[in-house]
């Protein structure tokens, strides 16, 4: 069991209903242990078990929900 974290900056999170929808959808992924969304910064942080899901699956889920990723972990760490 390997715990990992993924960070995404996304466009389109405009309020509590969007935050709730993102958290609910990502929490439903097998292996996800926690989801945090910072509304003002459009930052989504996900802690997960890599034996249950992957960074790519989380990214795909956000895309499927209609959120465009404007920066990923590699871009965010340099800001």
PDB file of C-alpha atoms in Angstrom:
ATOM      1  CA  UNK A   1       0.000   0.000   0.000  1.00  0.00           C
ATOM      2  CA  UNK A   2       1.663   3.198  -1.205  1.00  0.00           C
ATOM      3  CA  UNK A   3       0.184   6.534  -0.188  1.00  0.00           C
ATOM      4  CA  UNK A   4       0.629   9.336  -2.676  1.00  0.00           C
ATOM      5  CA  UNK A   5      -0.704  12.836  -3.235  1.00  0.00           C
ATOM      6  CA  UNK A   6      -1.769  14.588  -6.424  1.00  0.00           C
ATOM      7  CA  UNK A   7      -2.288  18.314  -6.921  1.00  0.00           C
ATOM      8  CA  UNK A   8      -4.171  20.022  -9.740  1.00  0.00           C
ATOM      9  CA  UNK A   9      -5.157  23.604 -10.522  1.00  0.00           C
ATOM     10  CA  UNK A  10      -8.425  23.525 -12.429  1.00  0.00           C
ATOM     11  CA  UNK A  11     -10.710  26.004 -14.133  1.00  0.00           C
ATOM     12  CA  UNK A  12     -14.399  25.988 -13.455  1.00  0.00           C
ATOM     13  CA  UNK A  13     -14.772  25.622  -9.688  1.00  0.00           C
ATOM     14  CA  UNK A  14     -17.167  28.459  -8.908  1.00  0.00           C
ATOM     15  CA  UNK A  15     -18.721  27.734  -5.550  1.00  0.00           C
ATOM     16  CA  UNK A  16     -19.730  25.310  -2.860  1.00  0.00           C
ATOM     17  CA  UNK A  17     -21.791  23.144  -5.223  1.00  0.00           C
ATOM     18  CA  UNK A  18     -18.788  22.625  -7.520  1.00  0.00           C
ATOM     19  CA  UNK A  19     -16.559  21.840  -4.534  1.00  0.00           C
ATOM     20  CA  UNK A  20     -19.099  19.336  -3.231  1.00  0.00           C
ATOM     21  CA  UNK A  21     -19.416  17.659  -6.654  1.00  0.00           C
ATOM     22  CA  UNK A  22     -15.630  17.363  -7.098  1.00  0.00           C
ATOM     23  CA  UNK A  23     -15.149  15.937  -3.609  1.00  0.00           C
ATOM     24  CA  UNK A  24     -18.009  13.452  -4.017  1.00  0.00           C
ATOM     25  CA  UNK A  25     -16.808  12.185  -7.406  1.00  0.00           C
ATOM     26  CA  UNK A  26     -13.135  11.861  -6.427  1.00  0.00           C
ATOM     27  CA  UNK A  27     -13.961  10.318  -3.034  1.00  0.00           C
ATOM     28  CA  UNK A  28     -15.823   7.586  -4.941  1.00  0.00           C
ATOM     29  CA  UNK A  29     -12.636   6.477  -6.737  1.00  0.00           C
ATOM     30  CA  UNK A  30     -11.218   3.288  -5.289  1.00  0.00           C
ATOM     31  CA  UNK A  31      -8.097   4.086  -3.277  1.00  0.00           C
ATOM     32  CA  UNK A  32      -8.802   7.780  -2.634  1.00  0.00           C
ATOM     33  CA  UNK A  33      -8.444   8.585   1.059  1.00  0.00           C
ATOM     34  CA  UNK A  34      -9.053  12.346   1.064  1.00  0.00           C
ATOM     35  CA  UNK A  35      -9.905  15.235  -1.242  1.00  0.00           C
ATOM     36  CA  UNK A  36      -9.376  18.903  -0.499  1.00  0.00           C
ATOM     37  CA  UNK A  37     -10.500  21.781  -2.716  1.00  0.00           C
ATOM     38  CA  UNK A  38      -9.365  25.379  -2.186  1.00  0.00           C
ATOM     39  CA  UNK A  39     -12.009  27.471  -3.906  1.00  0.00           C
ATOM     40  CA  UNK A  40     -10.151  30.754  -4.228  1.00  0.00           C
ATOM     41  CA  UNK A  41      -7.102  29.102  -5.764  1.00  0.00           C
ATOM     42  CA  UNK A  42      -8.938  26.361  -7.721  1.00  0.00           C
ATOM     43  CA  UNK A  43      -6.524  23.863  -6.182  1.00  0.00           C
ATOM     44  CA  UNK A  44      -7.564  20.226  -5.855  1.00  0.00           C
ATOM     45  CA  UNK A  45      -5.423  18.006  -3.610  1.00  0.00           C
ATOM     46  CA  UNK A  46      -5.997  14.256  -3.501  1.00  0.00           C
ATOM     47  CA  UNK A  47      -4.413  11.693  -1.177  1.00  0.00           C
ATOM     48  CA  UNK A  48      -4.694   8.178  -2.533  1.00  0.00           C
ATOM     49  CA  UNK A  49      -3.362   4.634  -2.443  1.00  0.00           C
ATOM     50  CA  UNK A  50      -1.563   3.983  -5.730  1.00  0.00           C
ATOM     51  CA  UNK A  51      -2.562   0.320  -5.659  1.00  0.00           C
ATOM     52  CA  UNK A  52      -6.208   1.429  -5.955  1.00  0.00           C
ATOM     53  CA  UNK A  53      -6.038   4.332  -8.399  1.00  0.00           C
ATOM     54  CA  UNK A  54      -3.490   6.457 -10.229  1.00  0.00           C
ATOM     55  CA  UNK A  55      -2.659  10.086 -10.927  1.00  0.00           C
ATOM     56  CA  UNK A  56      -3.886   9.602 -14.504  1.00  0.00           C
ATOM     57  CA  UNK A  57      -7.230   8.180 -13.339  1.00  0.00           C
ATOM     58  CA  UNK A  58      -7.780  11.155 -11.032  1.00  0.00           C
ATOM     59  CA  UNK A  59      -6.872  13.565 -13.831  1.00  0.00           C
ATOM     60  CA  UNK A  60      -9.221  11.721 -16.209  1.00  0.00           C
ATOM     61  CA  UNK A  61     -12.047  11.924 -13.668  1.00  0.00           C
ATOM     62  CA  UNK A  62     -11.637  15.705 -13.361  1.00  0.00           C
ATOM     63  CA  UNK A  63     -11.630  16.025 -17.161  1.00  0.00           C
ATOM     64  CA  UNK A  64     -14.752  13.872 -17.447  1.00  0.00           C
ATOM     65  CA  UNK A  65     -16.493  16.210 -14.996  1.00  0.00           C
ATOM     66  CA  UNK A  66     -15.735  19.099 -17.359  1.00  0.00           C
ATOM     67  CA  UNK A  67     -12.905  20.716 -15.415  1.00  0.00           C
ATOM     68  CA  UNK A  68      -9.901  21.842 -17.405  1.00  0.00           C
ATOM     69  CA  UNK A  69      -6.578  21.308 -15.677  1.00  0.00           C
ATOM     70  CA  UNK A  70      -4.521  24.475 -16.045  1.00  0.00           C
ATOM     71  CA  UNK A  71      -1.534  23.294 -13.990  1.00  0.00           C
ATOM     72  CA  UNK A  72      -0.460  19.978 -12.571  1.00  0.00           C
ATOM     73  CA  UNK A  73       1.816  18.973  -9.737  1.00  0.00           C
ATOM     74  CA  UNK A  74       5.041  19.821 -11.592  1.00  0.00           C
ATOM     75  CA  UNK A  75       3.837  23.369 -12.364  1.00  0.00           C
ATOM     76  CA  UNK A  76       2.338  24.014  -8.950  1.00  0.00           C
ATOM     77  CA  UNK A  77       5.480  23.120  -6.994  1.00  0.00           C
ATOM     78  CA  UNK A  78       7.420  25.882  -8.761  1.00  0.00           C
ATOM     79  CA  UNK A  79       4.952  28.634  -7.848  1.00  0.00           C
TER      80      UNK A  79
END
